[in-house]
Amino acid sequence: MAIRPIDVRRKEFKSVFRGYDANQVDDFLDAVADEFERAYTENQRMREEISGLRERLQQFEELEESIRAALVHAEQAANDLRESARREAENLRESARREAELTIREAKTRSHQMLADSSGRVERVQESYEALQEAKRKFANDFRHLLKTYMEMLDSLEISTAREIESSLRERLDTESVAVAREAARSEQEAPAEGAGVAAEETQKIEPEQLPASPEAPEAEEPEVEPSSSAGGEDEARAAAEQAAEEAPERGPLAEETSEQEFFERQPAPEERREDNRIFRASRFLRRRG
């Protein structure tokens, strides 16, 4: 049975013979009641405080659980993020590797194709150059032979036969000029820029220095020879033809095998230019006499 302070204060005892002093008992009961009330109040306060502390402890425990769950979730999220970053890095690295390999293969393929095309163009330019050189040599030999024959006819005063040879020579010169010009144009279309430049340069060297102009193209820079100087021009043409015929064996054909570097850097020799100039002067003299 719980005893309250008011129960102590209201407690009454019966009086008996030779019992305790009632005043002392009352005073003691009052003191006990006061002390009991103080203890009871303190106990109530402590109970309330304990209850509050228990509530706070419960809150802290709940907060701890929440924090622990948040930490677990954060750790899991961090692990997932690291795994995702690792997979993405591997994918990027693999993609970059494949792209680099593809780029390298394409670059190698293009370089091989360009090298093959360049080699083919160089070969075509070389063949065109050799064909032009062969045409040049053939034309020079034919022209030299016909010119020598013409000069021999002049020496024997067979004028009619000489005029026929002159007409054949002029027709042959026109045909050779057209063939060489067409060959040079075809070479310029097929060859690269360097090869085309060299072929055009060779063609220009052959045309103005060796080939006589066609009948349709008048020569404005060459003055007409006076009748009084025909004998001197004839002697000059004869001397040029004889000298060209004498130097022909010494000159010889050009080297058949020419390296690519020599092909792009070669310049006509001074002897070739002088001989071409002599042949060209002789051809102009023949046209003036016609």
mmCIF file of N, CA and C in Angstrom, residues 104-208:
data_model
loop_
_atom_site.group_PDB
_atom_site.id
_atom_site.type_symbol
_atom_site.label_atom_id
_atom_site.label_comp_id
_atom_site.label_asym_id
_atom_site.label_seq_id
_atom_site.Cartn_x
_atom_site.Cartn_y
_atom_site.Cartn_z
ATOM 1 N N ILE A 104 43.981 4.724 -87.336
ATOM 2 C CA ILE A 104 45.302 4.314 -87.815
ATOM 3 C C ILE A 104 45.172 3.459 -89.071
ATOM 4 N N ARG A 105 44.202 2.529 -89.060
ATOM 5 C CA ARG A 105 44.016 1.686 -90.250
ATOM 6 C C ARG A 105 43.617 2.532 -91.456
ATOM 7 N N GLU A 106 42.692 3.471 -91.238
ATOM 8 C CA GLU A 106 42.285 4.326 -92.357
ATOM 9 C C GLU A 106 43.456 5.162 -92.863
ATOM 10 N N ALA A 107 44.256 5.701 -91.927
ATOM 11 C CA ALA A 107 45.409 6.506 -92.341
ATOM 12 C C ALA A 107 46.413 5.661 -93.122
ATOM 13 N N LYS A 108 46.655 4.430 -92.654
ATOM 14 C CA LYS A 108 47.568 3.555 -93.383
ATOM 15 C C LYS A 108 47.018 3.218 -94.767
ATOM 16 N N THR A 109 45.703 2.939 -94.820
ATOM 17 C CA THR A 109 45.103 2.622 -96.119
ATOM 18 C C THR A 109 45.215 3.804 -97.080
ATOM 19 N N ARG A 110 44.885 5.014 -96.555
ATOM 20 C CA ARG A 110 44.992 6.204 -97.418
ATOM 21 C C ARG A 110 46.429 6.454 -97.853
ATOM 22 N N SER A 111 47.367 6.288 -96.908
ATOM 23 C CA SER A 111 48.769 6.519 -97.265
ATOM 24 C C SER A 111 49.248 5.518 -98.309
ATOM 25 N N HIS A 112 48.848 4.235 -98.143
ATOM 26 C CA HIS A 112 49.233 3.241 -99.144
ATOM 27 C C HIS A 112 48.601 3.547 -100.498
ATOM 28 N N GLN A 113 47.315 3.968 -100.467
ATOM 29 C CA GLN A 113 46.648 4.304 -101.720
ATOM 30 C C GLN A 113 47.311 5.505 -102.390
ATOM 31 N N MET A 114 47.619 6.540 -101.561
ATOM 32 C CA MET A 114 48.291 7.720 -102.118
ATOM 33 C C MET A 114 49.664 7.355 -102.667
ATOM 34 N N LEU A 115 50.379 6.476 -101.944
ATOM 35 C CA LEU A 115 51.695 6.057 -102.425
ATOM 36 C C LEU A 115 51.577 5.288 -103.734
ATOM 37 N N ALA A 116 50.559 4.397 -103.798
ATOM 38 C CA ALA A 116 50.363 3.645 -105.039
ATOM 39 C C ALA A 116 49.986 4.578 -106.194
ATOM 40 N N ASP A 117 49.076 5.545 -105.908
ATOM 41 C CA ASP A 117 48.692 6.500 -106.956
ATOM 42 C C ASP A 117 49.890 7.325 -107.407
ATOM 43 N N SER A 118 50.683 7.786 -106.418
ATOM 44 C CA SER A 118 51.859 8.589 -106.768
ATOM 45 C C SER A 118 52.846 7.777 -107.591
ATOM 46 N N SER A 119 53.048 6.510 -107.188
ATOM 47 C CA SER A 119 53.966 5.664 -107.957
ATOM 48 C C SER A 119 53.451 5.470 -109.383
ATOM 49 N N GLY A 120 52.121 5.237 -109.510
ATOM 50 C CA GLY A 120 51.558 5.085 -110.844
ATOM 51 C C GLY A 120 51.695 6.353 -111.680
ATOM 52 N N ARG A 121 51.467 7.514 -111.037
ATOM 53 C CA ARG A 121 51.608 8.771 -111.772
ATOM 54 C C ARG A 121 53.054 9.005 -112.188
ATOM 55 N N VAL A 122 53.979 8.692 -111.269
ATOM 56 C CA VAL A 122 55.398 8.865 -111.609
ATOM 57 C C VAL A 122 55.773 7.954 -112.774
ATOM 58 N N GLU A 123 55.269 6.716 -112.739
ATOM 59 C CA GLU A 123 55.557 5.808 -113.846
ATOM 60 C C GLU A 123 54.978 6.328 -115.157
ATOM 61 N N ARG A 124 53.733 6.847 -115.090
ATOM 62 C CA ARG A 124 53.134 7.387 -116.318
ATOM 63 C C ARG A 124 53.909 8.601 -116.825
ATOM 64 N N VAL A 125 54.320 9.465 -115.884
ATOM 65 C CA VAL A 125 55.107 10.633 -116.302
ATOM 66 C C VAL A 125 56.433 10.191 -116.906
ATOM 67 N N GLN A 126 57.062 9.175 -116.268
ATOM 68 C CA GLN A 126 58.329 8.667 -116.787
ATOM 69 C C GLN A 126 58.146 8.103 -118.192
ATOM 70 N N GLU A 127 57.060 7.309 -118.367
ATOM 71 C CA GLU A 127 56.802 6.749 -119.691
ATOM 72 C C GLU A 127 56.529 7.850 -120.715
ATOM 73 N N SER A 128 55.738 8.864 -120.292
ATOM 74 C CA SER A 128 55.461 9.972 -121.209
ATOM 75 C C SER A 128 56.734 10.722 -121.561
ATOM 76 N N TYR A 129 57.571 10.928 -120.536
ATOM 77 C CA TYR A 129 58.835 11.627 -120.777
ATOM 78 C C TYR A 129 59.720 10.830 -121.732
ATOM 79 N N GLU A 130 59.802 9.510 -121.503
ATOM 80 C CA GLU A 130 60.612 8.684 -122.387
ATOM 81 C C GLU A 130 60.048 8.678 -123.804
ATOM 82 N N ALA A 131 58.690 8.664 -123.900
ATOM 83 C CA ALA A 131 58.083 8.710 -125.236
ATOM 84 C C ALA A 131 58.405 10.026 -125.938
ATOM 85 N N LEU A 132 58.343 11.130 -125.177
ATOM 86 C CA LEU A 132 58.686 12.428 -125.768
ATOM 87 C C LEU A 132 60.154 12.471 -126.193
ATOM 88 N N GLN A 133 61.023 11.911 -125.344
ATOM 89 C CA GLN A 133 62.436 11.887 -125.703
ATOM 90 C C GLN A 133 62.668 11.037 -126.954
ATOM 91 N N GLU A 134 61.973 9.895 -127.020
ATOM 92 C CA GLU A 134 62.111 9.042 -128.200
ATOM 93 C C GLU A 134 61.592 9.752 -129.448
ATOM 94 N N ALA A 135 60.426 10.434 -129.294
ATOM 95 C CA ALA A 135 59.899 11.190 -130.436
ATOM 96 C C ALA A 135 60.857 12.303 -130.843
ATOM 97 N N LYS A 136 61.478 12.915 -129.821
ATOM 98 C CA LYS A 136 62.438 13.988 -130.111
ATOM 99 C C LYS A 136 63.638 13.445 -130.882
ATOM 100 N N ARG A 137 64.173 12.311 -130.414
ATOM 101 C CA ARG A 137 65.326 11.725 -131.106
ATOM 102 C C ARG A 137 64.957 11.283 -132.527
ATOM 103 N N LYS A 138 63.783 10.648 -132.632
ATOM 104 C CA LYS A 138 63.367 10.188 -133.955
ATOM 105 C C LYS A 138 63.163 11.358 -134.911
ATOM 106 N N PHE A 139 62.525 12.411 -134.383
ATOM 107 C CA PHE A 139 62.298 13.588 -135.222
ATOM 108 C C PHE A 139 63.621 14.215 -135.645
ATOM 109 N N ALA A 140 64.560 14.328 -134.674
ATOM 110 C CA ALA A 140 65.849 14.935 -135.006
ATOM 111 C C ALA A 140 66.591 14.102 -136.055
ATOM 112 N N ASN A 141 66.577 12.779 -135.895
ATOM 113 C CA ASN A 141 67.261 11.922 -136.870
ATOM 114 C C ASN A 141 66.611 12.022 -138.249
ATOM 115 N N ASP A 142 65.264 11.947 -138.262
ATOM 116 C CA ASP A 142 64.575 12.051 -139.557
ATOM 117 C C ASP A 142 64.819 13.405 -140.208
ATOM 118 N N PHE A 143 64.737 14.458 -139.379
ATOM 119 C CA PHE A 143 64.944 15.800 -139.930
ATOM 120 C C PHE A 143 66.376 15.955 -140.442
ATOM 121 N N ARG A 144 67.318 15.432 -139.680
ATOM 122 C CA ARG A 144 68.726 15.526 -140.091
ATOM 123 C C ARG A 144 68.955 14.769 -141.402
ATOM 124 N N HIS A 145 68.335 13.581 -141.496
ATOM 125 C CA HIS A 145 68.500 12.794 -142.723
ATOM 126 C C HIS A 145 67.869 13.496 -143.922
ATOM 127 N N LEU A 146 66.640 13.989 -143.722
ATOM 128 C CA LEU A 146 65.973 14.679 -144.835
ATOM 129 C C LEU A 146 66.708 15.957 -145.212
ATOM 130 N N LEU A 147 67.209 16.669 -144.187
ATOM 131 C CA LEU A 147 67.928 17.906 -144.484
ATOM 132 C C LEU A 147 69.224 17.613 -145.234
ATOM 133 N N LYS A 148 69.890 16.550 -144.826
ATOM 134 C CA LYS A 148 71.122 16.181 -145.525
ATOM 135 C C LYS A 148 70.823 15.805 -146.974
ATOM 136 N N THR A 149 69.742 15.035 -147.156
ATOM 137 C CA THR A 149 69.359 14.663 -148.521
ATOM 138 C C THR A 149 69.006 15.891 -149.346
ATOM 139 N N TYR A 150 68.306 16.831 -148.704
ATOM 140 C CA TYR A 150 67.934 18.059 -149.410
ATOM 141 C C TYR A 150 69.169 18.852 -149.815
ATOM 142 N N MET A 151 70.127 18.939 -148.919
ATOM 143 C CA MET A 151 71.339 19.689 -149.243
ATOM 144 C C MET A 151 72.124 18.991 -150.355
ATOM 145 N N GLU A 152 72.118 17.649 -150.337
ATOM 146 C CA GLU A 152 72.777 16.932 -151.429
ATOM 147 C C GLU A 152 72.068 17.198 -152.751
ATOM 148 N N MET A 153 70.733 17.273 -152.710
ATOM 149 C CA MET A 153 69.988 17.596 -153.924
ATOM 150 C C MET A 153 70.305 19.003 -154.412
ATOM 151 N N LEU A 154 70.473 19.929 -153.446
ATOM 152 C CA LEU A 154 70.843 21.286 -153.848
ATOM 153 C C LEU A 154 72.210 21.296 -154.512
ATOM 154 N N ASP A 155 73.116 20.500 -153.984
ATOM 155 C CA ASP A 155 74.447 20.446 -154.592
ATOM 156 C C ASP A 155 74.398 19.899 -156.018
ATOM 157 N N SER A 156 73.523 18.951 -156.283
ATOM 158 C CA SER A 156 73.410 18.375 -157.627
ATOM 159 C C SER A 156 72.427 19.132 -158.511
ATOM 160 N N LEU A 157 71.897 20.275 -157.985
ATOM 161 C CA LEU A 157 70.996 21.145 -158.754
ATOM 162 C C LEU A 157 69.724 20.441 -159.182
ATOM 163 N N GLU A 158 69.295 19.450 -158.418
ATOM 164 C CA GLU A 158 68.013 18.816 -158.721
ATOM 165 C C GLU A 158 66.943 19.551 -157.929
ATOM 166 N N ILE A 159 66.563 20.671 -158.422
ATOM 167 C CA ILE A 159 65.669 21.575 -157.700
ATOM 168 C C ILE A 159 64.289 20.962 -157.530
ATOM 169 N N SER A 160 63.763 20.339 -158.569
ATOM 170 C CA SER A 160 62.404 19.788 -158.465
ATOM 171 C C SER A 160 62.333 18.700 -157.398
ATOM 172 N N THR A 161 63.324 17.816 -157.410
ATOM 173 C CA THR A 161 63.327 16.765 -156.380
ATOM 174 C C THR A 161 63.504 17.360 -154.992
ATOM 175 N N ALA A 162 64.307 18.390 -154.886
ATOM 176 C CA ALA A 162 64.516 19.050 -153.587
ATOM 177 C C ALA A 162 63.229 19.670 -153.076
ATOM 178 N N ARG A 163 62.461 20.279 -154.015
ATOM 179 C CA ARG A 163 61.191 20.871 -153.573
ATOM 180 C C ARG A 163 60.226 19.777 -153.097
ATOM 181 N N GLU A 164 60.226 18.612 -153.737
ATOM 182 C CA GLU A 164 59.374 17.520 -153.259
ATOM 183 C C GLU A 164 59.796 17.066 -151.860
ATOM 184 N N ILE A 165 61.104 16.951 -151.687
ATOM 185 C CA ILE A 165 61.601 16.558 -150.355
ATOM 186 C C ILE A 165 61.263 17.629 -149.323
ATOM 187 N N GLU A 166 61.380 18.896 -149.757
ATOM 188 C CA GLU A 166 61.036 19.984 -148.829
ATOM 189 C C GLU A 166 59.566 19.920 -148.434
ATOM 190 N N SER A 167 58.671 19.642 -149.417
ATOM 191 C CA SER A 167 57.245 19.521 -149.094
ATOM 192 C C SER A 167 56.997 18.349 -148.141
ATOM 193 N N SER A 168 57.667 17.204 -148.418
ATOM 194 C CA SER A 168 57.516 16.046 -147.517
ATOM 195 C C SER A 168 58.040 16.358 -146.124
ATOM 196 N N LEU A 169 59.169 17.058 -146.093
ATOM 197 C CA LEU A 169 59.745 17.426 -144.794
ATOM 198 C C LEU A 169 58.825 18.351 -144.018
ATOM 199 N N ARG A 170 58.264 19.340 -144.715
ATOM 200 C CA ARG A 170 57.363 20.277 -144.038
ATOM 201 C C ARG A 170 56.114 19.553 -143.521
ATOM 202 N N GLU A 171 55.556 18.633 -144.339
ATOM 203 C CA GLU A 171 54.390 17.871 -143.877
ATOM 204 C C GLU A 171 54.755 16.992 -142.682
ATOM 205 N N ARG A 172 55.942 16.401 -142.733
ATOM 206 C CA ARG A 172 56.388 15.554 -141.611
ATOM 207 C C ARG A 172 56.571 16.390 -140.332
ATOM 208 N N LEU A 173 57.108 17.588 -140.504
ATOM 209 C CA LEU A 173 57.303 18.468 -139.343
ATOM 210 C C LEU A 173 55.969 18.849 -138.713
ATOM 211 N N ASP A 174 54.989 19.177 -139.561
ATOM 212 C CA ASP A 174 53.667 19.531 -139.023
ATOM 213 C C ASP A 174 53.050 18.346 -138.286
ATOM 214 N N THR A 175 53.161 17.143 -138.861
ATOM 215 C CA THR A 175 52.593 15.949 -138.200
ATOM 216 C C THR A 175 53.274 15.683 -136.863
ATOM 217 N N GLU A 176 54.599 15.788 -136.854
ATOM 218 C CA GLU A 176 55.328 15.560 -135.602
ATOM 219 C C GLU A 176 54.973 16.614 -134.560
ATOM 220 N N SER A 177 54.773 17.854 -134.987
ATOM 221 C CA SER A 177 54.418 18.920 -134.035
ATOM 222 C C SER A 177 53.076 18.637 -133.381
ATOM 223 N N VAL A 178 52.094 18.234 -134.191
ATOM 224 C CA VAL A 178 50.770 17.932 -133.640
ATOM 225 C C VAL A 178 50.838 16.740 -132.690
ATOM 226 N N ALA A 179 51.595 15.704 -133.072
ATOM 227 C CA ALA A 179 51.692 14.506 -132.217
ATOM 228 C C ALA A 179 52.348 14.836 -130.880
ATOM 229 N N VAL A 180 53.417 15.618 -130.939
ATOM 230 C CA VAL A 180 54.112 15.981 -129.694
ATOM 231 C C VAL A 180 53.228 16.857 -128.824
ATOM 232 N N ALA A 181 52.484 17.790 -129.431
ATOM 233 C CA ALA A 181 51.594 18.653 -128.649
ATOM 234 C C ALA A 181 50.487 17.843 -127.982
ATOM 235 N N ARG A 182 49.909 16.885 -128.717
ATOM 236 C CA ARG A 182 48.863 16.047 -128.113
ATOM 237 C C ARG A 182 49.419 15.188 -126.983
ATOM 238 N N GLU A 183 50.605 14.644 -127.200
ATOM 239 C CA GLU A 183 51.224 13.827 -126.143
ATOM 240 C C GLU A 183 51.502 14.664 -124.895
ATOM 241 N N ALA A 184 51.942 15.897 -125.080
ATOM 242 C CA ALA A 184 52.197 16.773 -123.926
ATOM 243 C C ALA A 184 50.903 17.120 -123.206
ATOM 244 N N ALA A 185 49.817 17.370 -123.954
ATOM 245 C CA ALA A 185 48.531 17.675 -123.310
ATOM 246 C C ALA A 185 48.020 16.483 -122.517
ATOM 247 N N ARG A 186 48.154 15.285 -123.085
ATOM 248 C CA ARG A 186 47.712 14.094 -122.344
ATOM 249 C C ARG A 186 48.547 13.889 -121.087
ATOM 250 N N SER A 187 49.831 14.152 -121.178
ATOM 251 C CA SER A 187 50.699 13.997 -119.998
ATOM 252 C C SER A 187 50.339 14.999 -118.919
ATOM 253 N N GLU A 188 49.980 16.219 -119.306
ATOM 254 C CA GLU A 188 49.596 17.219 -118.311
ATOM 255 C C GLU A 188 48.314 16.830 -117.597
ATOM 256 N N GLN A 189 47.384 16.165 -118.275
ATOM 257 C CA GLN A 189 46.133 15.757 -117.632
ATOM 258 C C GLN A 189 46.338 14.599 -116.676
ATOM 259 N N GLU A 190 47.227 13.641 -117.010
ATOM 260 C CA GLU A 190 47.397 12.451 -116.173
ATOM 261 C C GLU A 190 48.399 12.665 -115.064
ATOM 262 N N ALA A 191 49.445 13.411 -115.290
ATOM 263 C CA ALA A 191 50.529 13.524 -114.299
ATOM 264 C C ALA A 191 50.138 14.469 -113.186
ATOM 265 N N PRO A 192 50.768 14.379 -111.993
ATOM 266 C CA PRO A 192 50.572 15.364 -110.918
ATOM 267 C C PRO A 192 51.153 16.701 -111.303
ATOM 268 N N ALA A 193 51.075 17.632 -110.398
ATOM 269 C CA ALA A 193 51.482 19.007 -110.691
ATOM 270 C C ALA A 193 52.948 19.084 -111.094
ATOM 271 N N GLU A 194 53.839 18.329 -110.392
ATOM 272 C CA GLU A 194 55.264 18.392 -110.706
ATOM 273 C C GLU A 194 55.539 17.755 -112.048
ATOM 274 N N GLY A 195 54.927 16.528 -112.232
ATOM 275 C CA GLY A 195 55.150 15.834 -113.491
ATOM 276 C C GLY A 195 54.601 16.610 -114.663
ATOM 277 N N ALA A 196 53.438 17.238 -114.461
ATOM 278 C CA ALA A 196 52.839 18.019 -115.543
ATOM 279 C C ALA A 196 53.709 19.202 -115.895
ATOM 280 N N GLY A 197 54.303 19.838 -114.868
ATOM 281 C CA GLY A 197 55.171 20.985 -115.130
ATOM 282 C C GLY A 197 56.382 20.588 -115.932
ATOM 283 N N VAL A 198 56.987 19.422 -115.579
ATOM 284 C CA VAL A 198 58.182 18.971 -116.295
ATOM 285 C C VAL A 198 57.840 18.615 -117.730
ATOM 286 N N ALA A 199 56.704 17.884 -117.915
ATOM 287 C CA ALA A 199 56.311 17.497 -119.273
ATOM 288 C C ALA A 199 56.032 18.716 -120.133
ATOM 289 N N ALA A 200 55.340 19.714 -119.535
ATOM 290 C CA ALA A 200 55.048 20.936 -120.290
ATOM 291 C C ALA A 200 56.329 21.666 -120.640
ATOM 292 N N GLU A 201 57.298 21.667 -119.698
ATOM 293 C CA GLU A 201 58.565 22.351 -119.959
ATOM 294 C C GLU A 201 59.315 21.680 -121.097
ATOM 295 N N GLU A 202 59.335 20.292 -121.079
ATOM 296 C CA GLU A 202 60.003 19.568 -122.151
ATOM 297 C C GLU A 202 59.325 19.826 -123.485
ATOM 298 N N THR A 203 57.991 19.852 -123.453
ATOM 299 C CA THR A 203 57.249 20.097 -124.692
ATOM 300 C C THR A 203 57.542 21.486 -125.250
ATOM 301 N N GLN A 204 57.613 22.475 -124.318
ATOM 302 C CA GLN A 204 57.919 23.838 -124.754
ATOM 303 C C GLN A 204 59.327 23.926 -125.323
ATOM 304 N N LYS A 205 60.253 23.133 -124.704
ATOM 305 C CA LYS A 205 61.621 23.162 -125.217
ATOM 306 C C LYS A 205 61.690 22.551 -126.609
ATOM 307 N N ILE A 206 60.917 21.495 -126.830
ATOM 308 C CA ILE A 206 60.965 20.831 -128.136
ATOM 309 C C ILE A 206 60.293 21.683 -129.199
ATOM 310 N N GLU A 207 59.129 22.253 -128.848
ATOM 311 C CA GLU A 207 58.347 22.965 -129.859
ATOM 312 C C GLU A 207 59.039 24.228 -130.361
ATOM 313 N N PRO A 208 59.451 25.165 -129.433
ATOM 314 C CA PRO A 208 60.017 26.395 -129.972
ATOM 315 C C PRO A 208 61.423 26.215 -130.501
#
